[in-house]
PDB file of C-alpha atoms in Angstrom:
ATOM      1  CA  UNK A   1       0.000   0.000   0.000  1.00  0.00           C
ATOM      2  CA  UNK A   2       1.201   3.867  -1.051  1.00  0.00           C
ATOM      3  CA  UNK A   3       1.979   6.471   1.968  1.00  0.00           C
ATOM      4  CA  UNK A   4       0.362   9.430   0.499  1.00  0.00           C
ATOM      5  CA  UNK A   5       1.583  11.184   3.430  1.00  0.00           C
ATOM      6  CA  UNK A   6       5.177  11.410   2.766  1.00  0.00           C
ATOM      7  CA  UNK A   7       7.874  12.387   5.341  1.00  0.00           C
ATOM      8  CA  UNK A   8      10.856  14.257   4.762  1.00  0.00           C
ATOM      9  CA  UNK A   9      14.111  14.470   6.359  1.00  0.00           C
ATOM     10  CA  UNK A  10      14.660  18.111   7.194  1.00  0.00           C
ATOM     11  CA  UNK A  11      18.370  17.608   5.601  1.00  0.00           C
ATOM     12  CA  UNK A  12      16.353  17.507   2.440  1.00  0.00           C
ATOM     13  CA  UNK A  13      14.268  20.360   2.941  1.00  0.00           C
ATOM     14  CA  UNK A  14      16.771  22.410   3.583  1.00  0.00           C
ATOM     15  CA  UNK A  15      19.235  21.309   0.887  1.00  0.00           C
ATOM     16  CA  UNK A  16      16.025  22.039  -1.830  1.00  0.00           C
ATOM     17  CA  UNK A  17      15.792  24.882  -0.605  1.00  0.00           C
ATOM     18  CA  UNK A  18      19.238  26.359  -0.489  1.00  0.00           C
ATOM     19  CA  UNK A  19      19.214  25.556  -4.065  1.00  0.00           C
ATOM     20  CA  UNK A  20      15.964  27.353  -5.091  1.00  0.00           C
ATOM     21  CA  UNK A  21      16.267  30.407  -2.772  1.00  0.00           C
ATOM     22  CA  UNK A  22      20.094  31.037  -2.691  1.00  0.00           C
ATOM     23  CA  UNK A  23      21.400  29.270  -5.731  1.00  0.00           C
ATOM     24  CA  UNK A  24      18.590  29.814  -8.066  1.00  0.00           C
ATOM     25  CA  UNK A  25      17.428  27.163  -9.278  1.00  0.00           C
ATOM     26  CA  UNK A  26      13.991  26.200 -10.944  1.00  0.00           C
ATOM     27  CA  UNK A  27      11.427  25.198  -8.533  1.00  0.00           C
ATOM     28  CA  UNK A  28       9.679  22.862 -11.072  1.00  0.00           C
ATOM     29  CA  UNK A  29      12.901  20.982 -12.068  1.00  0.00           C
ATOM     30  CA  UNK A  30      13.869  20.950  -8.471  1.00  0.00           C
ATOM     31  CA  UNK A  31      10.145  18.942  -7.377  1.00  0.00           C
ATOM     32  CA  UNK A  32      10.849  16.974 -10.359  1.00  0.00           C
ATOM     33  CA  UNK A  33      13.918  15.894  -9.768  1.00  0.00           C
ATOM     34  CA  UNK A  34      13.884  15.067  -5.783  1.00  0.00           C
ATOM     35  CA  UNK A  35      10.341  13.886  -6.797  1.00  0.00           C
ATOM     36  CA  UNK A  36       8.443  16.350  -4.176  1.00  0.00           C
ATOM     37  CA  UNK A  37       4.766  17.748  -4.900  1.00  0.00           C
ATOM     38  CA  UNK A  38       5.119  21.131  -6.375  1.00  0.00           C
ATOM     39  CA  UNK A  39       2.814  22.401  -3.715  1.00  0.00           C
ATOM     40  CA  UNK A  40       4.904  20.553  -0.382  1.00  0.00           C
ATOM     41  CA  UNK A  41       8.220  21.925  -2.021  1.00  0.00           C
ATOM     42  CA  UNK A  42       6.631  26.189  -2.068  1.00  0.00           C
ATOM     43  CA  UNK A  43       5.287  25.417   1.877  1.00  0.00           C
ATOM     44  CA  UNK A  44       9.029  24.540   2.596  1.00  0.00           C
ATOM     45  CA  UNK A  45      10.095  27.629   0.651  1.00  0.00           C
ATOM     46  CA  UNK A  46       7.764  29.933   2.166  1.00  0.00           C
ATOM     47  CA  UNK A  47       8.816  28.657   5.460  1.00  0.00           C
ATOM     48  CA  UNK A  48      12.993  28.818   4.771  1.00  0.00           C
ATOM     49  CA  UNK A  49      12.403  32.122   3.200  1.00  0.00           C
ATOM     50  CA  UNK A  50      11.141  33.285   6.834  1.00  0.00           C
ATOM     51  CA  UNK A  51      13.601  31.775   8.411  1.00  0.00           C
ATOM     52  CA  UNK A  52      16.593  30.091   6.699  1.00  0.00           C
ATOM     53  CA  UNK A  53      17.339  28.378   9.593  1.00  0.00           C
ATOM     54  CA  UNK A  54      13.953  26.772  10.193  1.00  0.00           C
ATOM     55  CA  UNK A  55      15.066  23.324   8.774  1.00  0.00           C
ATOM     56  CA  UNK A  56      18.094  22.733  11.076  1.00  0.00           C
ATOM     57  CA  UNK A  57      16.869  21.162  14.417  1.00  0.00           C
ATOM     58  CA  UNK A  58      16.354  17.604  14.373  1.00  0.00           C
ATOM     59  CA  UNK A  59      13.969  15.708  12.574  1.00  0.00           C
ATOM     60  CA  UNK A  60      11.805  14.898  15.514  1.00  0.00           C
ATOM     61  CA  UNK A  61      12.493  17.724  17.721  1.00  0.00           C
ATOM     62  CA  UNK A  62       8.630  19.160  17.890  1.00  0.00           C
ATOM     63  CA  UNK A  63       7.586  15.614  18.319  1.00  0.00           C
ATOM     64  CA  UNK A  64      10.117  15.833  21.602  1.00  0.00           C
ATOM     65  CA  UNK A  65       8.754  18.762  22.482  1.00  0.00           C
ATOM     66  CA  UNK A  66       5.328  18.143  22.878  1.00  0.00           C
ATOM     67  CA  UNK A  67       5.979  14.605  24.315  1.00  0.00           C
ATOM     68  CA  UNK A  68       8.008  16.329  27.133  1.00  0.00           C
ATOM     69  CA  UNK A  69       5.406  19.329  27.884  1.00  0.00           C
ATOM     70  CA  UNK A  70       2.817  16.552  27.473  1.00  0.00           C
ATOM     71  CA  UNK A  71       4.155  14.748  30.603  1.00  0.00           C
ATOM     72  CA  UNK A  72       3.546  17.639  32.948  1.00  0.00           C
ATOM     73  CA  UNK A  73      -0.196  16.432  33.086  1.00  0.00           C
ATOM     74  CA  UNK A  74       1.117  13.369  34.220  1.00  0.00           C
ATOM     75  CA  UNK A  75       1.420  14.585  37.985  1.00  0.00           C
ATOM     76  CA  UNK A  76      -1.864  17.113  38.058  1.00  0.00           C
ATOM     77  CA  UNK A  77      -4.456  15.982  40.190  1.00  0.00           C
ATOM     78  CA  UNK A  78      -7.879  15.839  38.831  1.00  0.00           C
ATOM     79  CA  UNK A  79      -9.146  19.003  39.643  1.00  0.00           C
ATOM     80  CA  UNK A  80      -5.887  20.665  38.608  1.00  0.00           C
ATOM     81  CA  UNK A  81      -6.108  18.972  35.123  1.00  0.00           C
ATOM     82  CA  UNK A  82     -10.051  20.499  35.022  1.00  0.00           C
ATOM     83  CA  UNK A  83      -8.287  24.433  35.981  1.00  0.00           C
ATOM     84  CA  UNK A  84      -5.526  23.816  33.235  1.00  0.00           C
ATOM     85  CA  UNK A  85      -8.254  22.593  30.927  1.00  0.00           C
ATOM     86  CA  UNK A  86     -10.770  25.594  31.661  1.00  0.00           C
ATOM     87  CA  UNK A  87      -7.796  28.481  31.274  1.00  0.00           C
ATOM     88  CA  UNK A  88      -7.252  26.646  27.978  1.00  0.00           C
ATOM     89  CA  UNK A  89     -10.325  26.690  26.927  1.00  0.00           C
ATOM     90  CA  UNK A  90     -11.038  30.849  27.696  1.00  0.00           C
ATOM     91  CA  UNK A  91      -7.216  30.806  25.925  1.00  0.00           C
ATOM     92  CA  UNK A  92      -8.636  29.532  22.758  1.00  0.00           C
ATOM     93  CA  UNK A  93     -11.705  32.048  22.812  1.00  0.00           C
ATOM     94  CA  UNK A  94      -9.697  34.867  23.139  1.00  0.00           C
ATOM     95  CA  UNK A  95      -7.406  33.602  19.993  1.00  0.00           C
ATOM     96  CA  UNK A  96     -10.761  32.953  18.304  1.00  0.00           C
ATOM     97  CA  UNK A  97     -11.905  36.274  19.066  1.00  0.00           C
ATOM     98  CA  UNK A  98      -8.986  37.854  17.786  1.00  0.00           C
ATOM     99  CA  UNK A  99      -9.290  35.851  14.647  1.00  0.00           C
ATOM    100  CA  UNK A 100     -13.126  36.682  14.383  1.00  0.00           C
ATOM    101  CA  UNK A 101     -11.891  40.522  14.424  1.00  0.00           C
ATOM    102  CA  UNK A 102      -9.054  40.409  11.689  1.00  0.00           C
ATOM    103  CA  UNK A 103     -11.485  38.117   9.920  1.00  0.00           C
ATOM    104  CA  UNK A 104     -14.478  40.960  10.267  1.00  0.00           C
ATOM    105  CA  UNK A 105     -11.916  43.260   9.789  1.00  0.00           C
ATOM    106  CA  UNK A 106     -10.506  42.081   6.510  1.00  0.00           C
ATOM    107  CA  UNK A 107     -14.354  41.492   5.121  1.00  0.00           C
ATOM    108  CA  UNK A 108     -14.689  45.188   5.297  1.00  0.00           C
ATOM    109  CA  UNK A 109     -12.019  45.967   3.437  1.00  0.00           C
ATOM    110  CA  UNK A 110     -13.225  43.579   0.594  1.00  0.00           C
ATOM    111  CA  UNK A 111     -16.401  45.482   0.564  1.00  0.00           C
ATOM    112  CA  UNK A 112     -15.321  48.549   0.477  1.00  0.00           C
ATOM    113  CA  UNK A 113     -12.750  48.588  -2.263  1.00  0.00           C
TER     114      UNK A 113
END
């Protein structure tokens, strides 16, 4: 059975990248010949044209990450697991209100132009 969801090493990424962004060359011919979607290979460019560096941690480092923040909950008691799960909760309406403005925000500038 095909993976359609491919993983890349982040040695590739950035080695694709270094030669479409600093050395030029073709993006097209570049997917083609590492055999990358044309559409995963301009997300990595986007993202090393940011930040150039952005491709050199390790390959599971946010996978790490998370694991090792995840554990935290481990020693919570119950009630202290339902207070870090309520402050997360009025966290994400207050990103989703922000988001509601720029999105309201944005609309009216579609309108009025």
């Amino acid at each position: 059975m095909h993976n359609l969801s491919q993983k890349y090493s982040n040695a590739l990424k950035k080695k694709v990248c270094h030669k479409i962004c600093d050395q030029h060359c073709s993006t097209s011919k570049t997917a083609e010949k590492f055999n990358i979607p044309l559409k995963t290979l301009e997300k990595w460019i986007t993202a090393y044209n940011k930040d150039p560096k952005c491709f050199n941690h390790q390959d599971n480092y946010y996978m790490v990450k998370r694991s090792i923040e995840a554990r935290k909950y481990d020693r919570y008691t119950k009630s202290e697991l339902i207070e870090e799960l309520k402050r997360k909760d009025r966290m994400v309406e207050y990103y989703s209100s922000i988001l509601a403005a720029n999105d309201f925000e944005n609309l009216e500038v579609i309108n009025t132009e």
